[in-house]
Coordinates of C-alpha atoms in Angstrom, one line a residue:
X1 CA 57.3 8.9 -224.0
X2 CA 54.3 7.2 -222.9
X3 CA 54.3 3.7 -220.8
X4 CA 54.9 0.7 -222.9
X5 CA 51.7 -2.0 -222.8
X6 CA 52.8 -5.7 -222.5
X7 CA 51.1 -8.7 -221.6
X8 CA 52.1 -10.0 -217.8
X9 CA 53.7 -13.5 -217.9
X10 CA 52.5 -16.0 -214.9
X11 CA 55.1 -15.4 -212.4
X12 CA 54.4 -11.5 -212.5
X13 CA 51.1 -12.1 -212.3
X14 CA 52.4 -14.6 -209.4
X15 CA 54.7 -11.3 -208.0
X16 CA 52.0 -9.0 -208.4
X17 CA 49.1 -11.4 -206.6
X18 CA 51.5 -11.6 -203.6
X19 CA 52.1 -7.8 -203.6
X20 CA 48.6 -7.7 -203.0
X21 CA 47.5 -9.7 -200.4
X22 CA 51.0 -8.8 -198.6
X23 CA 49.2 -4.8 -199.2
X24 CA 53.0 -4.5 -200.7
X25 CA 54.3 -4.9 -197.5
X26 CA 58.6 -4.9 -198.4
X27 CA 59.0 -7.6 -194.7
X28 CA 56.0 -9.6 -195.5
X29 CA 56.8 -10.3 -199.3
X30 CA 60.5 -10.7 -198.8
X31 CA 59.8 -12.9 -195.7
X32 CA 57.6 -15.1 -198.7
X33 CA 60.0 -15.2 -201.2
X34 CA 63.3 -16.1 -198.8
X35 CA 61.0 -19.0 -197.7
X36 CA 59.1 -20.3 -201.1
X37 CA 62.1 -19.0 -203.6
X38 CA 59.5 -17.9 -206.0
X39 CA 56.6 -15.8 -205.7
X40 CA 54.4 -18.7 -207.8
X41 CA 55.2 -20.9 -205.3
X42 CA 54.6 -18.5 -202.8
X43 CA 51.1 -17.4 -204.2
X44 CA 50.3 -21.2 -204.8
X45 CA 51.4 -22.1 -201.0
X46 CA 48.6 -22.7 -199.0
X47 CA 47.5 -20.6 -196.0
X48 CA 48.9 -22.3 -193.4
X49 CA 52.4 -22.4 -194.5
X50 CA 52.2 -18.4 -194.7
X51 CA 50.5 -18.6 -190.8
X52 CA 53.6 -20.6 -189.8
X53 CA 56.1 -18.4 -191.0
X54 CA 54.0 -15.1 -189.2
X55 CA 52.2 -13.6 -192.0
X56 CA 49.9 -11.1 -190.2
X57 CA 46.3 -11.8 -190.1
X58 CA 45.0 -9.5 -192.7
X59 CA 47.6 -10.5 -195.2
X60 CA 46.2 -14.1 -194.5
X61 CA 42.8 -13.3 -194.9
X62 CA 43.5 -11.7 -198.4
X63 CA 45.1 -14.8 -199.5
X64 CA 41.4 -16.9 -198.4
X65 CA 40.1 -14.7 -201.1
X66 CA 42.1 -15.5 -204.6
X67 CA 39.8 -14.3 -206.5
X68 CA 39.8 -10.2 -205.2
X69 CA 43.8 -11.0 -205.9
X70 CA 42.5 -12.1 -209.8
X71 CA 40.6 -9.3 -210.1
X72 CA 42.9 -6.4 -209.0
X73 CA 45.6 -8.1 -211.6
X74 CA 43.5 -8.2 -214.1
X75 CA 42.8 -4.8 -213.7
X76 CA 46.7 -3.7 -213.5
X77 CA 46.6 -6.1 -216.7
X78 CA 44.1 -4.0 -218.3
X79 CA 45.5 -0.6 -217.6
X80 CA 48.5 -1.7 -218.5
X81 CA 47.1 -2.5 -222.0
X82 CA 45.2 0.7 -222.1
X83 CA 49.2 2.6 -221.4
X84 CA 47.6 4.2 -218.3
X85 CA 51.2 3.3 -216.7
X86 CA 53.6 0.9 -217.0
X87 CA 55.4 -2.0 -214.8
X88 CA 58.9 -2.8 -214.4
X89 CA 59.7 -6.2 -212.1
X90 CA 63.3 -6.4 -210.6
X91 CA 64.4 -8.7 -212.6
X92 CA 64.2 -6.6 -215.5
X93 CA 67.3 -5.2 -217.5
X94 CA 65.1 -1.9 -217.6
X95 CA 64.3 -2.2 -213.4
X96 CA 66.9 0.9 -212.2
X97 CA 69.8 -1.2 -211.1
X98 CA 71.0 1.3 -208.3
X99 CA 67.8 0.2 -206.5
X100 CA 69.1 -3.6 -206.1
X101 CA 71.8 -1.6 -204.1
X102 CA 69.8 -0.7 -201.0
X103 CA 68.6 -2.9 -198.3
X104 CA 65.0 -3.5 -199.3
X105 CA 64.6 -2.9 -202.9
X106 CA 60.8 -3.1 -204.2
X107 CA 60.0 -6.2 -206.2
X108 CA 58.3 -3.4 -208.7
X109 CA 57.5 -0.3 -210.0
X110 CA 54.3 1.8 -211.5
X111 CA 56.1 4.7 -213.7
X112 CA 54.4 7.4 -216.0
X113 CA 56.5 8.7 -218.2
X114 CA 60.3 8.1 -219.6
X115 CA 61.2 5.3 -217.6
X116 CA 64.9 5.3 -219.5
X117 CA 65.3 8.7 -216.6
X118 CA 65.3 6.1 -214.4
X119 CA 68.7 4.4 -215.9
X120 CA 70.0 7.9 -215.6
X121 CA 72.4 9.4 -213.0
X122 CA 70.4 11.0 -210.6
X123 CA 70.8 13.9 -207.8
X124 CA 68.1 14.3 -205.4
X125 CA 67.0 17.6 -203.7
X126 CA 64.4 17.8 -201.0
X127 CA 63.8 20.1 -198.3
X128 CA 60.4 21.9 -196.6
X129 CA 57.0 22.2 -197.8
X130 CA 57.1 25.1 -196.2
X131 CA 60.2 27.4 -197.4
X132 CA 60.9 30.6 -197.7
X133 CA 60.8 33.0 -200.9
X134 CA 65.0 32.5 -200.9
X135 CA 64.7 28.9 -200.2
X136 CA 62.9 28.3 -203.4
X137 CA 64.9 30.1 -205.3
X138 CA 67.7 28.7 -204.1
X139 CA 66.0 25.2 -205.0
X140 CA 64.8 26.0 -208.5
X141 CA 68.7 27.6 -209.6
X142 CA 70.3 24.9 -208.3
X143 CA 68.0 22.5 -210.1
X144 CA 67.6 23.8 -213.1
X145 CA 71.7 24.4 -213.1
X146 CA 72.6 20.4 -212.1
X147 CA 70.0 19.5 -214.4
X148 CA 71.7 21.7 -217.5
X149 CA 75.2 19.6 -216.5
X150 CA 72.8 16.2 -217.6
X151 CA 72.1 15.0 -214.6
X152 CA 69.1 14.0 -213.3
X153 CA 67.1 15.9 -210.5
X154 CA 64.7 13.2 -208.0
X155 CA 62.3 14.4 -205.5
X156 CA 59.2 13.3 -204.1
X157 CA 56.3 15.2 -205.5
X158 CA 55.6 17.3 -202.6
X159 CA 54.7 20.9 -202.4
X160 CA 57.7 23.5 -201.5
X161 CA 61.3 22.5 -202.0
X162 CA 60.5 18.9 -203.9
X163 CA 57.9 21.1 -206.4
X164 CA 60.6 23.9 -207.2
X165 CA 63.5 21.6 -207.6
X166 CA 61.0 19.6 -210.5
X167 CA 60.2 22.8 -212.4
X168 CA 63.5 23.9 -211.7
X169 CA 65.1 20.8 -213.4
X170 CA 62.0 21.4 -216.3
X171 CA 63.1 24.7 -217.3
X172 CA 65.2 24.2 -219.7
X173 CA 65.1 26.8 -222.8
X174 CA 67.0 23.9 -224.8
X175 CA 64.8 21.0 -225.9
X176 CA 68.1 18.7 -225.2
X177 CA 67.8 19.4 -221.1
X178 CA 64.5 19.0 -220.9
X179 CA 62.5 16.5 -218.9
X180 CA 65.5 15.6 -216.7
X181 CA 63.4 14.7 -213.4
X182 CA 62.1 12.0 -211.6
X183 CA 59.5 12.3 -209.4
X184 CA 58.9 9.9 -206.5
X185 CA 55.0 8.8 -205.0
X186 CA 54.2 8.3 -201.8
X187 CA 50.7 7.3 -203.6
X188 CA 49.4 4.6 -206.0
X189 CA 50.8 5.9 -209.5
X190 CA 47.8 6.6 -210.4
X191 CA 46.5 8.9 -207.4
X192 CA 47.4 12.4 -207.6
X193 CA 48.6 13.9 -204.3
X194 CA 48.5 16.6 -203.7
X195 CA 45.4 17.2 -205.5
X196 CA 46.6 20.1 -207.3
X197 CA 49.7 18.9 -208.4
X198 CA 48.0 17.5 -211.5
X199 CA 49.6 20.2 -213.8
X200 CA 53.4 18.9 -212.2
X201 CA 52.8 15.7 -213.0
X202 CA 51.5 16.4 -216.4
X203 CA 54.2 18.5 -217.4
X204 CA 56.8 16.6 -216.0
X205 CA 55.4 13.5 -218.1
X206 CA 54.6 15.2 -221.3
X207 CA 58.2 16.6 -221.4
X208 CA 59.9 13.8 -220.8
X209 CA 60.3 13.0 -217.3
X210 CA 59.1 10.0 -215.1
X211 CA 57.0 9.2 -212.1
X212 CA 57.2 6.3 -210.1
X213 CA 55.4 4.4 -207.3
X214 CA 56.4 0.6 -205.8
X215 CA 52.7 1.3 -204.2
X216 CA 49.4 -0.6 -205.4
X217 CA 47.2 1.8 -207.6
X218 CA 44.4 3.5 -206.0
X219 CA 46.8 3.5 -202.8
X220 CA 46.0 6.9 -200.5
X221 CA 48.0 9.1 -199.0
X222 CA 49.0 7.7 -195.5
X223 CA 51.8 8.5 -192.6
X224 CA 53.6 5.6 -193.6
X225 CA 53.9 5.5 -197.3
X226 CA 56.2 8.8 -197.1
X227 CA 59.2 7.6 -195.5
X228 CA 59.3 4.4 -198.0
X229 CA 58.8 7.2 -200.6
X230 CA 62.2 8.9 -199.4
X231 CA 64.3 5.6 -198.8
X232 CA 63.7 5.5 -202.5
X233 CA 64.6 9.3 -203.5
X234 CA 67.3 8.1 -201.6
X235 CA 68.1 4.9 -203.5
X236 CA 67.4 6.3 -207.3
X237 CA 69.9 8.7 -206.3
X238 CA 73.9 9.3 -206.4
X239 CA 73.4 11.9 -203.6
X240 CA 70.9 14.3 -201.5
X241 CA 70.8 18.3 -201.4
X242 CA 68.7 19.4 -198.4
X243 CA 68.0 23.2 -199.4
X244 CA 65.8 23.9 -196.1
X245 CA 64.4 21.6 -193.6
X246 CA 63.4 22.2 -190.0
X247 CA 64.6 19.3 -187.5
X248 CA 61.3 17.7 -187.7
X249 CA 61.4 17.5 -191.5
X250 CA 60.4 14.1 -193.6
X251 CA 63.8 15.5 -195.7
X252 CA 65.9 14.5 -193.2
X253 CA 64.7 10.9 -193.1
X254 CA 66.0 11.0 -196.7
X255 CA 69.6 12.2 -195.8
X256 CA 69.4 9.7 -193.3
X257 CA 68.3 7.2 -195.5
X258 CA 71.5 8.4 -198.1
X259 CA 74.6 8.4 -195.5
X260 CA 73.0 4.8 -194.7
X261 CA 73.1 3.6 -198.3
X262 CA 76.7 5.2 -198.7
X263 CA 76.0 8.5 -200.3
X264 CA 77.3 12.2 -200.0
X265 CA 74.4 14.3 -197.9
X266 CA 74.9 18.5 -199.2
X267 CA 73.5 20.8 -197.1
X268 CA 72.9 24.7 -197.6
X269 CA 73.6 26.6 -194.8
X270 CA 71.0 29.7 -193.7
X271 CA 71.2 32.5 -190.8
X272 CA 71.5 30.7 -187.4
X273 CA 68.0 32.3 -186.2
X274 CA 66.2 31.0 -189.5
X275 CA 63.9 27.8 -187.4
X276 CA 63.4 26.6 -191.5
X277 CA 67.0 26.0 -191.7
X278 CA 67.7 24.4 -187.9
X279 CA 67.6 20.7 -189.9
X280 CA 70.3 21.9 -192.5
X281 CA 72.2 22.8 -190.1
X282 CA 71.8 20.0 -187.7
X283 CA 73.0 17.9 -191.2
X284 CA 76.2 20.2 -191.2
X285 CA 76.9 19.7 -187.9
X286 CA 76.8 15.7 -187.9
X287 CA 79.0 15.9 -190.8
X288 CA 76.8 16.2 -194.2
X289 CA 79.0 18.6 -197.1
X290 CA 78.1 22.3 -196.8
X291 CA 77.4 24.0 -200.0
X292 CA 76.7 27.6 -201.7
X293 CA 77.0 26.4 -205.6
X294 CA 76.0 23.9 -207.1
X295 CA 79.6 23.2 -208.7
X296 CA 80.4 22.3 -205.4
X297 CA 77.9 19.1 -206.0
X298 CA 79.2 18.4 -209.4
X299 CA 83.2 18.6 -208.5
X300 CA 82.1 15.9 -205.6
X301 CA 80.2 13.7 -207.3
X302 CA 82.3 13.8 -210.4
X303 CA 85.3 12.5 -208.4
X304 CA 83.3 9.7 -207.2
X305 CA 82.1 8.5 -210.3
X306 CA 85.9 9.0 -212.1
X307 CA 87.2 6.9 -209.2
X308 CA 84.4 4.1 -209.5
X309 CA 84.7 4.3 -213.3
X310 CA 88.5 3.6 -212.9
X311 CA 87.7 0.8 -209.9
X312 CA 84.8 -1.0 -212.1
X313 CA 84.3 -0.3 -215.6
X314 CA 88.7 0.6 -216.4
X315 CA 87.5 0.4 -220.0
X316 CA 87.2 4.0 -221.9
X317 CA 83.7 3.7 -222.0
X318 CA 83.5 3.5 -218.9
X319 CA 85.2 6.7 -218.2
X320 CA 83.2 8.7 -220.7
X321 CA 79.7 8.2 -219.6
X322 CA 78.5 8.9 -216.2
X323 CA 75.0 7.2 -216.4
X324 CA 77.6 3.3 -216.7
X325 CA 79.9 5.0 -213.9
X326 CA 76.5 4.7 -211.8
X327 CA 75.2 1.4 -212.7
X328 CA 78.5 -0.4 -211.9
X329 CA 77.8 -0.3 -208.6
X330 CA 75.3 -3.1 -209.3
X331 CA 76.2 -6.4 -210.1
X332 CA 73.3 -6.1 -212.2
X333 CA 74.7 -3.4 -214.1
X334 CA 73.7 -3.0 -218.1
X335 CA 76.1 -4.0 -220.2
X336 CA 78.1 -1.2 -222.2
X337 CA 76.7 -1.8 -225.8
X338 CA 73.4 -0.6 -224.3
X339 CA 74.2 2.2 -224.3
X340 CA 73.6 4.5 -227.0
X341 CA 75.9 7.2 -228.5
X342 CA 73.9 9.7 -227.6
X343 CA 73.3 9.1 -224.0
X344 CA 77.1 8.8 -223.9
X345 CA 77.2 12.4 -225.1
X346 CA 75.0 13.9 -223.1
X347 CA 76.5 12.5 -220.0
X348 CA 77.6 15.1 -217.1
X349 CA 81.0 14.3 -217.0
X350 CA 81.5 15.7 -220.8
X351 CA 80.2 18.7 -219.2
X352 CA 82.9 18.6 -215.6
X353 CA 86.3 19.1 -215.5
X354 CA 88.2 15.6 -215.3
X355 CA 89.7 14.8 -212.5
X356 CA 93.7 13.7 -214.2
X357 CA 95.4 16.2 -216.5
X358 CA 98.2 15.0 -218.7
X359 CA 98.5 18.9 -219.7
X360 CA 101.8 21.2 -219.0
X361 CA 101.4 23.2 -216.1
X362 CA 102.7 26.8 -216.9
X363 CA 106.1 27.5 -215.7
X364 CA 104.9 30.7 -213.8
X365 CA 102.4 28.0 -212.1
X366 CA 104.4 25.1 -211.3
X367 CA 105.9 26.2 -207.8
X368 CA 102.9 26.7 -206.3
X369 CA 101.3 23.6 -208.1
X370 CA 103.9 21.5 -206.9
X371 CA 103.1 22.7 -203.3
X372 CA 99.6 21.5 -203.3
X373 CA 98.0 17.6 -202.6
X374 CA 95.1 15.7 -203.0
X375 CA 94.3 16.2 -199.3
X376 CA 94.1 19.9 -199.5
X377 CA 96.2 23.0 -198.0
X378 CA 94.7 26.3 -196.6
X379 CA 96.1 30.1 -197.4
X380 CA 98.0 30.3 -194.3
X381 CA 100.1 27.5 -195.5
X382 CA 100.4 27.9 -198.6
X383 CA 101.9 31.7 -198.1
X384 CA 104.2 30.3 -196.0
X385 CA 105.6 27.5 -197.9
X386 CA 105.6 30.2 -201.2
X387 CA 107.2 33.6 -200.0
X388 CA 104.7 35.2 -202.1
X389 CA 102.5 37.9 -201.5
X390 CA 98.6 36.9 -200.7
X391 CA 97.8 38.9 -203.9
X392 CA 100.1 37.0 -206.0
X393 CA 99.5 33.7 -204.7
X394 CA 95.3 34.3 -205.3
X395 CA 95.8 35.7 -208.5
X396 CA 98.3 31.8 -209.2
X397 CA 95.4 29.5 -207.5
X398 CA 93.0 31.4 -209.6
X399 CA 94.6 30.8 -212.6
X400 CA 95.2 27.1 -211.8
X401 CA 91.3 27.0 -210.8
X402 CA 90.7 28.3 -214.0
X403 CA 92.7 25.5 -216.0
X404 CA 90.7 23.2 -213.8
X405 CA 93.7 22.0 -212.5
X406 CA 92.9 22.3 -209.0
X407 CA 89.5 23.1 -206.9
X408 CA 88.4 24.6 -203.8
X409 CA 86.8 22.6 -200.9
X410 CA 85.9 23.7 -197.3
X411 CA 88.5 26.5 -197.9
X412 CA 91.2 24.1 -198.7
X413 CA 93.2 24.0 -202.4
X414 CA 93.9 20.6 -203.5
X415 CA 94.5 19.0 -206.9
X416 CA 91.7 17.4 -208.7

C-alpha cells in the first residue's frame, strides 16, 4: 500500500511551519502550543512573544524568515502529492493512538508504507548492531514466530538485531503474515540510513509493512535523533525484547524508555562471560522478564490485553480482537465499528490460549488443579501438598499445560 496524497489544510500547514522553524524540536513546539493553544496562532505570533517565552535563538531566527518555512511546506506539499510518503497529524483518527499515551507524543508522522500497521498491536525487539551468529538467529526465530501469532514486530532500522527481527517478521511463506513490521527512523523519512539498507526498506514497504519518521525530510543521521527514535519503538509498542545488548547499548535506552511508559521489558539471557549479553543481563537483574521462547511473550502480553479488554472495552468485541484491547488505553481510542471483520480475525489472541476456561477439568486432573493459584506454586510444593510421585505429578501439569489450563512462569505453575 502506497502513501495516500491529500491536500494540507491551513492549520497543518500552520503545525508543519512551526515544526520547522522549532527544527521539530518536541520542548520548543510543545512550549508554543501550551502558550498560543494553536499552532496558527503560534506561527502567526510575532517574534517577540516566542523570545519572551525562551524560544532559542536559531528557532527565532527561522521564524524572521517565513518564507524558507513556505517553501519547505510547499515542498512536503508537493511530495505529498507526488505519494513520495505520507503525513499523519495527531489529531487524526488514523495518528497511532498508543502514541498520545507517552509523555511527549510527536505532533506528526512521515510513513512509507501501510500506515494501518501502525493501528496494529505491536511487539518491539532491539538489541546490538553488533551480535553474534546465535544472536541473530535467535532474533529472526523469534520474529518471524510472534509475527506468525499476528502481531506486529517494531524496531528501528538499524543494522544487527533491529535488521534480523524485520526480515524475521517478513518471512512469512503465507501471504496472510506478511508485512507485519514497522520500522522506526532516526532520519528524515526520506533519507536512507544506513546507506545500504535500501533493499530493507523496500521490501518491507512493498510487502506491506510501514516506515515512519516524526523527523523533517532530508534530516541526517545525528547522535541525538536515535534516542527520540527508541522512545518511539518504545511508544508504538505493547512491550520490548532485548535479544543482545552490551551495557552501553542505544537498546537499553528503549527498555528504559518501556518500564517508564508502563510496559513489560523481556530479556534473553546468554553465558555470563558473553560482554554482548552484559546489558541483557543487567535488564534481568533490575527486574525486566527473562525469556527462552517466544510463547513466554505471547502468554504475558495476552494476559494483559484480556485483563484491559475486560477493564475497558467489557463488550465481546472487545475481547476478541487484540489490535481494540491496545487502543483502549487511549482516550482517543477508535471506535469498534472501525474495525473490520478481518482484522478482527487475524487478531493474536484467536491464535493464544484464553486466559478463563468455562471447560470440565478431567477428574484424574482436578486434585492437582485445585491445588494451584493465580500467583503460582513451585514442584517442591506442589509434591508435598499432592503425595504423588514427581513423575506422576509432571506427567498431570503437562497434561493441564496442554489443555491450556495452566502455564509455566519463572518455574512456577499457576492458572491462566
Amino acid at each position: 500500500m502506497t502513501a495516500v496524497t491529500f491536500l494540507l489544510s491551513a492549520e497543518q500547514r500552520a503545525v508543519l511551519a512551526v515544526w520547522t522553524e522549532v527544527n521539530a524540536s518536541l520542548s520548543a513546539y510543545h512550549k508554543l502550543i501550551s502558550n498560543f493553544g494553536t499552532a496558527g496562532l503560534a506561527w502567526n505570533a510575532k517574534v517577540e512573544a516566542w523570545r519572551q517565552l525562551g524560544i532559542h535563538s536559531t528557532h527565532l531566527k527561522r521564524h524572521e524568515q517565513p518564507e524558507q518555512t513556505l517553501t519547505t511546506i510547499d515542498k512536503i506539499q508537493q511530495a505529498l502529492l507526488d505519494g513520495k510518503y505520507g503525513l499523519l497529524f495527531a489529531d487524526q483518527p488514523d495518528y497511532p493512538a498508543q502514541l498520545l499515551e507517552i509523555y511527549d507524543p510527536p505532533p506528526l508522522l512521515f510513513y512509507r508504507g501501510d500506515k494501518a500497521r501502525l493501528q496494529q498491536a505491536q511487539i518491539a525487539i532491539v538489541g546490538s548492531r553488533k551480535p553474534t551468529a546465535h544472536a541473530q538467529k535467535i532474533t529472526f526465530d523469534m520474529a518471524q514466530y510472534l509475527a506468525q501469532a499476528g502481531y506486529i514486530i517494531t524496531s528501528g532500522l538499524a543494522l544487527g538485531v533491529d535488521k534480523r527481527a524485520h526480515l524475521g517478521a517478513l518471512a512469512q511463506s503465507d501471504t496472510e503474515y506478511q508485512g507485519r513490521t514497522v520500522g522506526v527512523m532516526g532520519t528524515g523519512i526520506d533519507v536512507n540510513y544506513p546507506n545500504h539498507h535500501d533493499k530493507l526498506f523496500s521490501q518491507i514497504i512493498d510487502q506491506g509493512g510501514c516506515i515512519v519518521s516524526e523527523l523533517l525530510p532530508h534530516t541526517q543521521p545525528h547522535k541525538h535523533t536515535f534516542p527520540r527514535r527508541n522512545r518511539l519503538v518504545a511508544g508504538l509498542s505493547l512491550a520490548t525484547i532485548v535479544t543482545e545488548a552490551t551495557i552501553q547499548s542505544g537498546s537499553l535506552i528503549t527498555a528504559r524508555l518501556t518500564s517508564e511508559q508502563g510496559k513489560q521489558v523481556f530479556a534473553i539471557p546468554s553465558h555470563i562471560d558473553n560482554s554482548n549479553a552484559e546489558g541483557c543481563h543487567h535488564l534481568i537483574r533490575e527486574g525486566a522478564t527473562l525469556i527462552y521462547h517466544p510463547q513466554h511473550v505471547l502468554e504475558d502480553i495476552n494476559n494483559q490485553l484480556d485483563y484491559r479488554a475486560h477493564t475497558y472495552q467489557p463488550s465481546s468485541n472487545a475481547e476478541s480482537s487484540i489490535e481494540q484491547a491496545t487502543l483502549s488505553q487511549s482516550s482517543n481510542s477508535l471506535n469498534t465499528e472501525k474495525l473490520s471483520s478481518k482484522s478482527i480475525n487475524q487478531s493474536p489472541q484467536s491464535n493464544l490460549k484464553p486466559s478463563s476456561y468455562t471447560s470440565v477439568i478431567p477428574e484424574h486432573l482436578a486434585l492437582i488443579y485445585e491445588q494451584l493459584d493465580w500467583h503460582g506454586q513451585d514442584l517442591d510444593a506442589l509434591l508435598n501438598t499432592t503425595d504423588m510421585s514427581a513423575a506422576q505429578l509432571i506427567g498431570q501439569l503437562m497434561e493441564l499445560e496442554l489443555l491450556g489450563v495452566i502455564s509455566v512462569q519463572g518455574g512456577r505453575y499457576l492458572r491462566v
